[in-house]
Amino acid sequence: MLSYQHAYHAGNLADVHKHALLAALLDYMTRKDKPLTYMETHAGRGLYALDGAEAAKTGEAAAGIARAEAGRWFAPDHPYSRALSAVRKDHGRAAYPGSPLLAATLLRPVDSLQLCELHPQEFAALKAAMAAHGGIFHQKDGLQMALAMCPPTPRRGVLLIDPSWEVKSDYETVPKLVGQVARKWNVGVIALWYPILAPHVAVAPAQRAMVRGLVADHPEALLSEVRFPPAREGHGMVGSGMVVLNPPWGLAEEAARIGRRFAKL
């Protein structure tokens, strides 16, 4: 369960989809003069080097964020672009933020940041990457922590659930947790990311069943799915999906705009 290393996949097309939506979501929520809580269940290391050996081995960033920027998918004033620029100013042109660091660049001093990461090395790297931004760090199971911490203080806020999906049972346990958290925290913006899997992947039926269940259980949620070519021959991920409960105003339109970009791939 601790074998996944996002350094090999940072900046890929799934990250572009997920992070662009997250940035737009936070940009809208921080416009209101009210503090918020931002939480993550699987924070990762927070900062990645796209010129590192891991990124070079897979080439996923070259087909992801590099392609999106070359094609000018996002205007310079888009919150995703602003976050990327801020991180690169501090860490160099090859730096790419994970969702915790991306969020931290868009949050305000009045906002609360709560991050969970179980992997010991990733947790240490996360604390180092986030040192300038502060926050509360938990080296614990993120799903259990989410249930324990919700509803948070401030009550207004966002929970990002972004597991590695390495365990088949995740496709059953994660949507159940989403429902439990939603019942405890009915005003929270709960965002769940998941991979869209090719038919040959053994857990693809479980992934599709999970999405059907989420849509049935949360009919008012925003469902954003994009497809893209596999990163390499035989690769199992062929798309990216997000379900957002209590989506803020304008997020559906932004999701549709991003979807049109992906449809041209």
PDB file of C-alpha atoms in Angstrom:
ATOM      1  CA  MET A   1       0.000   0.000   0.000  1.00  0.00           C
ATOM      2  CA  LEU A   2       3.019   2.297   0.327  1.00  0.00           C
ATOM      3  CA  SER A   3       4.675   1.458  -2.987  1.00  0.00           C
ATOM      4  CA  TYR A   4       3.137   4.233  -5.076  1.00  0.00           C
ATOM      5  CA  GLN A   5       5.524   7.085  -5.981  1.00  0.00           C
ATOM      6  CA  HIS A   6       3.887  10.048  -7.708  1.00  0.00           C
ATOM      7  CA  ALA A   7       7.279  11.422  -8.791  1.00  0.00           C
ATOM      8  CA  TYR A   8       7.000   9.150 -11.846  1.00  0.00           C
ATOM      9  CA  HIS A   9       3.634  10.647 -12.797  1.00  0.00           C
ATOM     10  CA  ALA A  10       3.750  14.288 -11.615  1.00  0.00           C
ATOM     11  CA  GLY A  11       2.515  16.761 -14.200  1.00  0.00           C
ATOM     12  CA  ASN A  12       0.789  14.126 -16.305  1.00  0.00           C
ATOM     13  CA  LEU A  13      -2.543  14.729 -18.011  1.00  0.00           C
ATOM     14  CA  ALA A  14      -4.454  13.479 -14.974  1.00  0.00           C
ATOM     15  CA  ASP A  15      -2.643  16.059 -12.838  1.00  0.00           C
ATOM     16  CA  VAL A  16      -3.501  18.773 -15.359  1.00  0.00           C
ATOM     17  CA  HIS A  17      -7.185  17.879 -15.131  1.00  0.00           C
ATOM     18  CA  LYS A  18      -7.232  17.512 -11.347  1.00  0.00           C
ATOM     19  CA  HIS A  19      -5.090  20.533 -10.518  1.00  0.00           C
ATOM     20  CA  ALA A  20      -6.790  22.907 -12.947  1.00  0.00           C
ATOM     21  CA  LEU A  21     -10.164  22.076 -11.392  1.00  0.00           C
ATOM     22  CA  LEU A  22      -8.783  22.329  -7.867  1.00  0.00           C
ATOM     23  CA  ALA A  23      -7.196  25.708  -8.599  1.00  0.00           C
ATOM     24  CA  ALA A  24     -10.443  27.052 -10.056  1.00  0.00           C
ATOM     25  CA  LEU A  25     -12.374  25.750  -7.052  1.00  0.00           C
ATOM     26  CA  LEU A  26     -10.043  27.388  -4.531  1.00  0.00           C
ATOM     27  CA  ASP A  27      -9.862  30.615  -6.501  1.00  0.00           C
ATOM     28  CA  TYR A  28     -13.606  31.035  -6.223  1.00  0.00           C
ATOM     29  CA  MET A  29     -13.799  30.052  -2.568  1.00  0.00           C
ATOM     30  CA  THR A  30     -11.037  32.447  -1.496  1.00  0.00           C
ATOM     31  CA  ARG A  31     -12.832  35.417  -3.034  1.00  0.00           C
ATOM     32  CA  LYS A  32     -15.256  35.485  -0.116  1.00  0.00           C
ATOM     33  CA  ASP A  33     -14.109  37.205   3.043  1.00  0.00           C
ATOM     34  CA  LYS A  34     -14.529  34.078   5.158  1.00  0.00           C
ATOM     35  CA  PRO A  35     -11.806  31.654   6.297  1.00  0.00           C
ATOM     36  CA  LEU A  36     -11.830  28.074   5.086  1.00  0.00           C
ATOM     37  CA  THR A  37     -10.249  24.726   5.904  1.00  0.00           C
ATOM     38  CA  TYR A  38      -8.370  22.808   3.213  1.00  0.00           C
ATOM     39  CA  MET A  39      -7.732  19.105   3.866  1.00  0.00           C
ATOM     40  CA  GLU A  40      -6.113  16.268   1.927  1.00  0.00           C
ATOM     41  CA  THR A  41      -6.189  12.556   2.661  1.00  0.00           C
ATOM     42  CA  HIS A  42      -3.217  11.537   0.458  1.00  0.00           C
ATOM     43  CA  ALA A  43      -0.982  14.580   0.169  1.00  0.00           C
ATOM     44  CA  GLY A  44       2.163  13.031  -1.347  1.00  0.00           C
ATOM     45  CA  ARG A  45       5.444  14.937  -1.205  1.00  0.00           C
ATOM     46  CA  GLY A  46       4.053  18.307  -2.296  1.00  0.00           C
ATOM     47  CA  LEU A  47       6.831  19.236  -4.745  1.00  0.00           C
ATOM     48  CA  TYR A  48       8.213  17.371  -7.754  1.00  0.00           C
ATOM     49  CA  ALA A  49      11.121  17.873 -10.175  1.00  0.00           C
ATOM     50  CA  LEU A  50      10.115  17.393 -13.796  1.00  0.00           C
ATOM     51  CA  ASP A  51      13.770  17.213 -14.821  1.00  0.00           C
ATOM     52  CA  GLY A  52      14.356  14.301 -12.434  1.00  0.00           C
ATOM     53  CA  ALA A  53      15.077  10.702 -13.339  1.00  0.00           C
ATOM     54  CA  GLU A  54      11.554   9.572 -12.431  1.00  0.00           C
ATOM     55  CA  ALA A  55       9.811  12.022 -14.785  1.00  0.00           C
ATOM     56  CA  ALA A  56      12.299  11.272 -17.574  1.00  0.00           C
ATOM     57  CA  LYS A  57      11.655   7.540 -17.246  1.00  0.00           C
ATOM     58  CA  THR A  58       7.912   7.794 -17.927  1.00  0.00           C
ATOM     59  CA  GLY A  59       7.657  10.933 -20.075  1.00  0.00           C
ATOM     60  CA  GLU A  60       4.235  11.636 -18.591  1.00  0.00           C
ATOM     61  CA  ALA A  61       4.954  15.268 -17.746  1.00  0.00           C
ATOM     62  CA  ALA A  62       6.111  15.924 -21.309  1.00  0.00           C
ATOM     63  CA  ALA A  63       2.768  14.606 -22.558  1.00  0.00           C
ATOM     64  CA  GLY A  64       0.926  16.445 -19.762  1.00  0.00           C
ATOM     65  CA  ILE A  65       1.735  19.870 -18.376  1.00  0.00           C
ATOM     66  CA  ALA A  66       4.378  20.572 -21.031  1.00  0.00           C
ATOM     67  CA  ARG A  67       1.844  19.881 -23.770  1.00  0.00           C
ATOM     68  CA  ALA A  68      -0.859  21.924 -22.054  1.00  0.00           C
ATOM     69  CA  GLU A  69       1.429  24.923 -21.688  1.00  0.00           C
ATOM     70  CA  ALA A  70       2.713  24.665 -25.248  1.00  0.00           C
ATOM     71  CA  GLY A  71      -0.901  24.622 -26.429  1.00  0.00           C
ATOM     72  CA  ARG A  72      -1.836  27.534 -24.123  1.00  0.00           C
ATOM     73  CA  TRP A  73      -4.676  25.652 -22.522  1.00  0.00           C
ATOM     74  CA  PHE A  74      -4.733  28.100 -19.613  1.00  0.00           C
ATOM     75  CA  ALA A  75      -4.466  31.884 -19.696  1.00  0.00           C
ATOM     76  CA  PRO A  76      -1.720  33.501 -17.591  1.00  0.00           C
ATOM     77  CA  ASP A  77      -4.320  34.754 -15.104  1.00  0.00           C
ATOM     78  CA  HIS A  78      -5.926  31.323 -14.657  1.00  0.00           C
ATOM     79  CA  PRO A  79      -5.415  30.219 -11.030  1.00  0.00           C
ATOM     80  CA  TYR A  80      -3.628  27.068 -12.204  1.00  0.00           C
ATOM     81  CA  SER A  81      -1.179  29.167 -14.225  1.00  0.00           C
ATOM     82  CA  ARG A  82      -0.691  31.568 -11.312  1.00  0.00           C
ATOM     83  CA  ALA A  83       0.059  28.715  -8.928  1.00  0.00           C
ATOM     84  CA  LEU A  84       2.559  27.164 -11.346  1.00  0.00           C
ATOM     85  CA  SER A  85       4.311  30.506 -11.788  1.00  0.00           C
ATOM     86  CA  ALA A  86       4.544  31.066  -8.033  1.00  0.00           C
ATOM     87  CA  VAL A  87       6.033  27.621  -7.418  1.00  0.00           C
ATOM     88  CA  ARG A  88       8.540  27.959 -10.248  1.00  0.00           C
ATOM     89  CA  LYS A  89       9.613  31.367  -8.980  1.00  0.00           C
ATOM     90  CA  ASP A  90      10.540  29.768  -5.652  1.00  0.00           C
ATOM     91  CA  HIS A  91      11.816  26.390  -6.826  1.00  0.00           C
ATOM     92  CA  GLY A  92      12.932  26.672 -10.455  1.00  0.00           C
ATOM     93  CA  ARG A  93      11.484  26.151 -13.903  1.00  0.00           C
ATOM     94  CA  ALA A  94      11.394  22.344 -13.595  1.00  0.00           C
ATOM     95  CA  ALA A  95       9.381  22.393 -10.364  1.00  0.00           C
ATOM     96  CA  TYR A  96       5.830  21.076 -10.335  1.00  0.00           C
ATOM     97  CA  PRO A  97       3.508  21.401  -7.327  1.00  0.00           C
ATOM     98  CA  GLY A  98       1.519  18.575  -5.931  1.00  0.00           C
ATOM     99  CA  SER A  99      -1.975  19.512  -4.819  1.00  0.00           C
ATOM    100  CA  PRO A 100      -0.885  20.585  -1.276  1.00  0.00           C
ATOM    101  CA  LEU A 101       1.617  23.133  -2.571  1.00  0.00           C
ATOM    102  CA  LEU A 102      -0.717  24.259  -5.334  1.00  0.00           C
ATOM    103  CA  ALA A 103      -3.435  24.843  -2.740  1.00  0.00           C
ATOM    104  CA  ALA A 104      -1.053  26.639  -0.391  1.00  0.00           C
ATOM    105  CA  THR A 105      -0.177  29.185  -3.076  1.00  0.00           C
ATOM    106  CA  LEU A 106      -3.866  30.037  -3.499  1.00  0.00           C
ATOM    107  CA  LEU A 107      -4.950  30.002   0.142  1.00  0.00           C
ATOM    108  CA  ARG A 108      -4.766  33.014   2.466  1.00  0.00           C
ATOM    109  CA  PRO A 109      -3.194  33.440   5.902  1.00  0.00           C
ATOM    110  CA  VAL A 110      -6.634  33.125   7.521  1.00  0.00           C
ATOM    111  CA  ASP A 111      -7.202  29.689   6.000  1.00  0.00           C
ATOM    112  CA  SER A 112      -6.367  26.367   7.675  1.00  0.00           C
ATOM    113  CA  LEU A 113      -4.315  23.629   5.984  1.00  0.00           C
ATOM    114  CA  GLN A 114      -4.536  19.979   7.140  1.00  0.00           C
ATOM    115  CA  LEU A 115      -2.513  17.356   5.253  1.00  0.00           C
ATOM    116  CA  CYS A 116      -2.309  13.573   5.686  1.00  0.00           C
ATOM    117  CA  GLU A 117       0.404  11.326   4.236  1.00  0.00           C
ATOM    118  CA  LEU A 118       1.216   7.837   5.510  1.00  0.00           C
ATOM    119  CA  HIS A 119       4.413   7.016   3.577  1.00  0.00           C
ATOM    120  CA  PRO A 120       7.414   7.927   5.821  1.00  0.00           C
ATOM    121  CA  GLN A 121       9.685   9.289   3.077  1.00  0.00           C
ATOM    122  CA  GLU A 122       6.879  11.144   1.322  1.00  0.00           C
ATOM    123  CA  PHE A 123       5.734  12.584   4.648  1.00  0.00           C
ATOM    124  CA  ALA A 124       9.229  13.932   5.402  1.00  0.00           C
ATOM    125  CA  ALA A 125       9.479  15.430   1.916  1.00  0.00           C
ATOM    126  CA  LEU A 126       6.013  16.972   2.297  1.00  0.00           C
ATOM    127  CA  LYS A 127       6.952  18.764   5.512  1.00  0.00           C
ATOM    128  CA  ALA A 128      10.118  20.097   3.904  1.00  0.00           C
ATOM    129  CA  ALA A 129       8.316  21.307   0.769  1.00  0.00           C
ATOM    130  CA  MET A 130       5.586  22.993   2.799  1.00  0.00           C
ATOM    131  CA  ALA A 131       7.858  24.568   5.423  1.00  0.00           C
ATOM    132  CA  ALA A 132       7.353  28.088   4.097  1.00  0.00           C
ATOM    133  CA  HIS A 133       3.579  27.711   4.042  1.00  0.00           C
ATOM    134  CA  GLY A 134       2.801  26.122   7.370  1.00  0.00           C
ATOM    135  CA  GLY A 135      -0.077  23.783   7.991  1.00  0.00           C
ATOM    136  CA  ILE A 136      -0.813  20.809  10.210  1.00  0.00           C
ATOM    137  CA  PHE A 137       0.652  17.475   9.094  1.00  0.00           C
ATOM    138  CA  HIS A 138      -0.614  14.008   9.967  1.00  0.00           C
ATOM    139  CA  GLN A 139       1.372  10.835   9.284  1.00  0.00           C
ATOM    140  CA  LYS A 140      -1.731   8.716   9.533  1.00  0.00           C
ATOM    141  CA  ASP A 141      -4.288   6.984   7.351  1.00  0.00           C
ATOM    142  CA  GLY A 142      -5.928   9.860   5.498  1.00  0.00           C
ATOM    143  CA  LEU A 143      -9.366   8.295   5.155  1.00  0.00           C
ATOM    144  CA  GLN A 144      -9.625   7.682   8.877  1.00  0.00           C
ATOM    145  CA  MET A 145      -8.402  11.201   9.589  1.00  0.00           C
ATOM    146  CA  ALA A 146     -10.944  12.722   7.224  1.00  0.00           C
ATOM    147  CA  LEU A 147     -13.775  11.039   9.056  1.00  0.00           C
ATOM    148  CA  ALA A 148     -12.355  12.090  12.427  1.00  0.00           C
ATOM    149  CA  MET A 149     -11.697  15.737  11.442  1.00  0.00           C
ATOM    150  CA  CYS A 150     -14.986  16.489   9.708  1.00  0.00           C
ATOM    151  CA  PRO A 151     -16.660  18.830  10.224  1.00  0.00           C
ATOM    152  CA  PRO A 152     -13.542  20.968  10.607  1.00  0.00           C
ATOM    153  CA  THR A 153     -13.017  24.416  12.039  1.00  0.00           C
ATOM    154  CA  PRO A 154     -13.522  26.648  10.108  1.00  0.00           C
ATOM    155  CA  ARG A 155     -16.533  24.677   8.926  1.00  0.00           C
ATOM    156  CA  ARG A 156     -16.395  26.185   5.441  1.00  0.00           C
ATOM    157  CA  GLY A 157     -13.876  24.222   3.429  1.00  0.00           C
ATOM    158  CA  VAL A 158     -12.589  21.643   0.968  1.00  0.00           C
ATOM    159  CA  LEU A 159     -11.592  18.001   1.332  1.00  0.00           C
ATOM    160  CA  LEU A 160      -9.543  16.434  -1.475  1.00  0.00           C
ATOM    161  CA  ILE A 161      -9.530  12.630  -1.522  1.00  0.00           C
ATOM    162  CA  ASP A 162      -6.852  11.451  -3.925  1.00  0.00           C
ATOM    163  CA  PRO A 163      -5.714   7.885  -3.130  1.00  0.00           C
ATOM    164  CA  SER A 164      -3.317   5.824  -5.235  1.00  0.00           C
ATOM    165  CA  TRP A 165      -6.050   3.228  -5.892  1.00  0.00           C
ATOM    166  CA  GLU A 166      -3.494   0.435  -5.472  1.00  0.00           C
ATOM    167  CA  VAL A 167      -5.887  -1.669  -3.404  1.00  0.00           C
ATOM    168  CA  LYS A 168      -8.949  -3.131  -5.138  1.00  0.00           C
ATOM    169  CA  SER A 169     -11.109  -2.642  -2.053  1.00  0.00           C
ATOM    170  CA  ASP A 170     -10.576   1.141  -2.343  1.00  0.00           C
ATOM    171  CA  TYR A 171     -13.319   1.183  -4.969  1.00  0.00           C
ATOM    172  CA  GLU A 172     -15.752   0.108  -2.256  1.00  0.00           C
ATOM    173  CA  THR A 173     -14.354   1.743   0.879  1.00  0.00           C
ATOM    174  CA  VAL A 174     -13.666   5.205  -0.576  1.00  0.00           C
ATOM    175  CA  PRO A 175     -17.200   5.960  -1.842  1.00  0.00           C
ATOM    176  CA  LYS A 176     -18.607   4.750   1.477  1.00  0.00           C
ATOM    177  CA  LEU A 177     -16.321   7.197   3.266  1.00  0.00           C
ATOM    178  CA  VAL A 178     -17.448  10.003   0.947  1.00  0.00           C
ATOM    179  CA  GLY A 179     -21.015   9.328   2.025  1.00  0.00           C
ATOM    180  CA  GLN A 180     -20.088   9.249   5.702  1.00  0.00           C
ATOM    181  CA  VAL A 181     -18.174  12.529   5.488  1.00  0.00           C
ATOM    182  CA  ALA A 182     -20.974  14.171   3.518  1.00  0.00           C
ATOM    183  CA  ARG A 183     -23.486  13.256   6.208  1.00  0.00           C
ATOM    184  CA  LYS A 184     -21.254  14.703   8.938  1.00  0.00           C
ATOM    185  CA  TRP A 185     -20.272  17.790   6.915  1.00  0.00           C
ATOM    186  CA  ASN A 186     -23.132  18.660   4.626  1.00  0.00           C
ATOM    187  CA  VAL A 187     -21.703  22.057   3.653  1.00  0.00           C
ATOM    188  CA  GLY A 188     -18.204  20.791   2.785  1.00  0.00           C
ATOM    189  CA  VAL A 189     -16.853  20.722  -0.743  1.00  0.00           C
ATOM    190  CA  ILE A 190     -15.709  17.106  -1.102  1.00  0.00           C
ATOM    191  CA  ALA A 191     -13.608  16.360  -4.182  1.00  0.00           C
ATOM    192  CA  LEU A 192     -12.714  12.784  -5.120  1.00  0.00           C
ATOM    193  CA  TRP A 193     -10.200  12.021  -7.872  1.00  0.00           C
ATOM    194  CA  TYR A 194     -10.014   8.623  -9.576  1.00  0.00           C
ATOM    195  CA  PRO A 195      -8.346   7.136 -12.656  1.00  0.00           C
ATOM    196  CA  ILE A 196     -10.379   6.020 -15.650  1.00  0.00           C
ATOM    197  CA  LEU A 197      -9.062   2.577 -16.520  1.00  0.00           C
ATOM    198  CA  ALA A 198      -8.734   0.695 -19.800  1.00  0.00           C
ATOM    199  CA  PRO A 199     -10.970  -2.367 -20.203  1.00  0.00           C
ATOM    200  CA  HIS A 200      -8.027  -4.764 -19.897  1.00  0.00           C
ATOM    201  CA  VAL A 201      -7.293  -3.615 -16.315  1.00  0.00           C
ATOM    202  CA  ALA A 202      -8.648  -6.120 -13.793  1.00  0.00           C
ATOM    203  CA  VAL A 203     -10.242  -3.493 -11.521  1.00  0.00           C
ATOM    204  CA  ALA A 204     -11.832  -1.497 -14.372  1.00  0.00           C
ATOM    205  CA  PRO A 205     -15.324  -2.922 -13.659  1.00  0.00           C
ATOM    206  CA  ALA A 206     -14.959  -1.921  -9.992  1.00  0.00           C
ATOM    207  CA  GLN A 207     -13.937   1.600 -11.026  1.00  0.00           C
ATOM    208  CA  ARG A 208     -16.950   1.973 -13.307  1.00  0.00           C
ATOM    209  CA  ALA A 209     -19.302   0.563 -10.670  1.00  0.00           C
ATOM    210  CA  MET A 210     -17.934   3.024  -8.113  1.00  0.00           C
ATOM    211  CA  VAL A 211     -18.685   5.989 -10.370  1.00  0.00           C
ATOM    212  CA  ARG A 212     -22.210   4.760 -11.069  1.00  0.00           C
ATOM    213  CA  GLY A 213     -22.787   4.421  -7.343  1.00  0.00           C
ATOM    214  CA  LEU A 214     -21.442   7.886  -6.576  1.00  0.00           C
ATOM    215  CA  VAL A 215     -23.657   9.475  -9.217  1.00  0.00           C
ATOM    216  CA  ALA A 216     -26.697   7.622  -7.890  1.00  0.00           C
ATOM    217  CA  ASP A 217     -25.945   8.506  -4.251  1.00  0.00           C
ATOM    218  CA  HIS A 218     -25.022  12.135  -4.932  1.00  0.00           C
ATOM    219  CA  PRO A 219     -27.108  13.284  -7.934  1.00  0.00           C
ATOM    220  CA  GLU A 220     -26.306  16.970  -7.321  1.00  0.00           C
ATOM    221  CA  ALA A 221     -22.528  16.400  -7.435  1.00  0.00           C
ATOM    222  CA  LEU A 222     -20.383  17.561 -10.332  1.00  0.00           C
ATOM    223  CA  LEU A 223     -18.920  14.718 -12.407  1.00  0.00           C
ATOM    224  CA  SER A 224     -15.958  15.708 -14.584  1.00  0.00           C
ATOM    225  CA  GLU A 225     -14.290  13.050 -16.727  1.00  0.00           C
ATOM    226  CA  VAL A 226     -11.688  13.440 -19.470  1.00  0.00           C
ATOM    227  CA  ARG A 227     -10.052  10.852 -21.700  1.00  0.00           C
ATOM    228  CA  PHE A 228      -6.558  10.801 -23.148  1.00  0.00           C
ATOM    229  CA  PRO A 229      -4.214   8.335 -24.878  1.00  0.00           C
ATOM    230  CA  PRO A 230      -2.342   5.931 -22.595  1.00  0.00           C
ATOM    231  CA  ALA A 231       1.053   7.232 -21.507  1.00  0.00           C
ATOM    232  CA  ARG A 232       2.702   4.203 -23.128  1.00  0.00           C
ATOM    233  CA  GLU A 233       1.638   0.980 -24.793  1.00  0.00           C
ATOM    234  CA  GLY A 234      -0.392  -1.176 -22.459  1.00  0.00           C
ATOM    235  CA  HIS A 235      -0.669   1.534 -19.781  1.00  0.00           C
ATOM    236  CA  GLY A 236      -3.882   1.110 -17.818  1.00  0.00           C
ATOM    237  CA  MET A 237      -4.981   4.716 -17.240  1.00  0.00           C
ATOM    238  CA  VAL A 238      -6.845   6.277 -20.161  1.00  0.00           C
ATOM    239  CA  GLY A 239      -8.568   9.159 -18.401  1.00  0.00           C
ATOM    240  CA  SER A 240      -9.118  11.158 -15.252  1.00  0.00           C
ATOM    241  CA  GLY A 241     -12.264  11.696 -13.223  1.00  0.00           C
ATOM    242  CA  MET A 242     -13.404  13.930 -10.396  1.00  0.00           C
ATOM    243  CA  VAL A 243     -16.607  13.918  -8.405  1.00  0.00           C
ATOM    244  CA  VAL A 244     -17.205  17.138  -6.463  1.00  0.00           C
ATOM    245  CA  LEU A 245     -19.947  17.370  -3.851  1.00  0.00           C
ATOM    246  CA  ASN A 246     -21.259  20.899  -3.229  1.00  0.00           C
ATOM    247  CA  PRO A 247     -19.322  22.327  -6.185  1.00  0.00           C
ATOM    248  CA  PRO A 248     -18.922  26.111  -6.024  1.00  0.00           C
ATOM    249  CA  TRP A 249     -20.511  28.370  -8.589  1.00  0.00           C
ATOM    250  CA  GLY A 250     -18.795  28.305 -11.974  1.00  0.00           C
ATOM    251  CA  LEU A 251     -16.935  25.019 -11.490  1.00  0.00           C
ATOM    252  CA  ALA A 252     -19.190  23.106 -13.872  1.00  0.00           C
ATOM    253  CA  GLU A 253     -18.457  25.625 -16.611  1.00  0.00           C
ATOM    254  CA  GLU A 254     -14.716  25.387 -15.966  1.00  0.00           C
ATOM    255  CA  ALA A 255     -14.904  21.586 -16.036  1.00  0.00           C
ATOM    256  CA  ALA A 256     -16.694  21.761 -19.395  1.00  0.00           C
ATOM    257  CA  ARG A 257     -14.037  24.114 -20.772  1.00  0.00           C
ATOM    258  CA  ILE A 258     -11.225  21.817 -19.662  1.00  0.00           C
ATOM    259  CA  GLY A 259     -13.103  18.865 -21.107  1.00  0.00           C
ATOM    260  CA  ARG A 260     -13.222  20.519 -24.516  1.00  0.00           C
ATOM    261  CA  ARG A 261      -9.423  20.877 -24.421  1.00  0.00           C
ATOM    262  CA  PHE A 262      -8.966  17.193 -23.684  1.00  0.00           C
ATOM    263  CA  ALA A 263     -11.448  16.226 -26.388  1.00  0.00           C
ATOM    264  CA  LYS A 264      -9.015  17.627 -28.978  1.00  0.00           C
ATOM    265  CA  LEU A 265      -6.183  15.267 -27.992  1.00  0.00           C
TER     266      LEU A 265
END
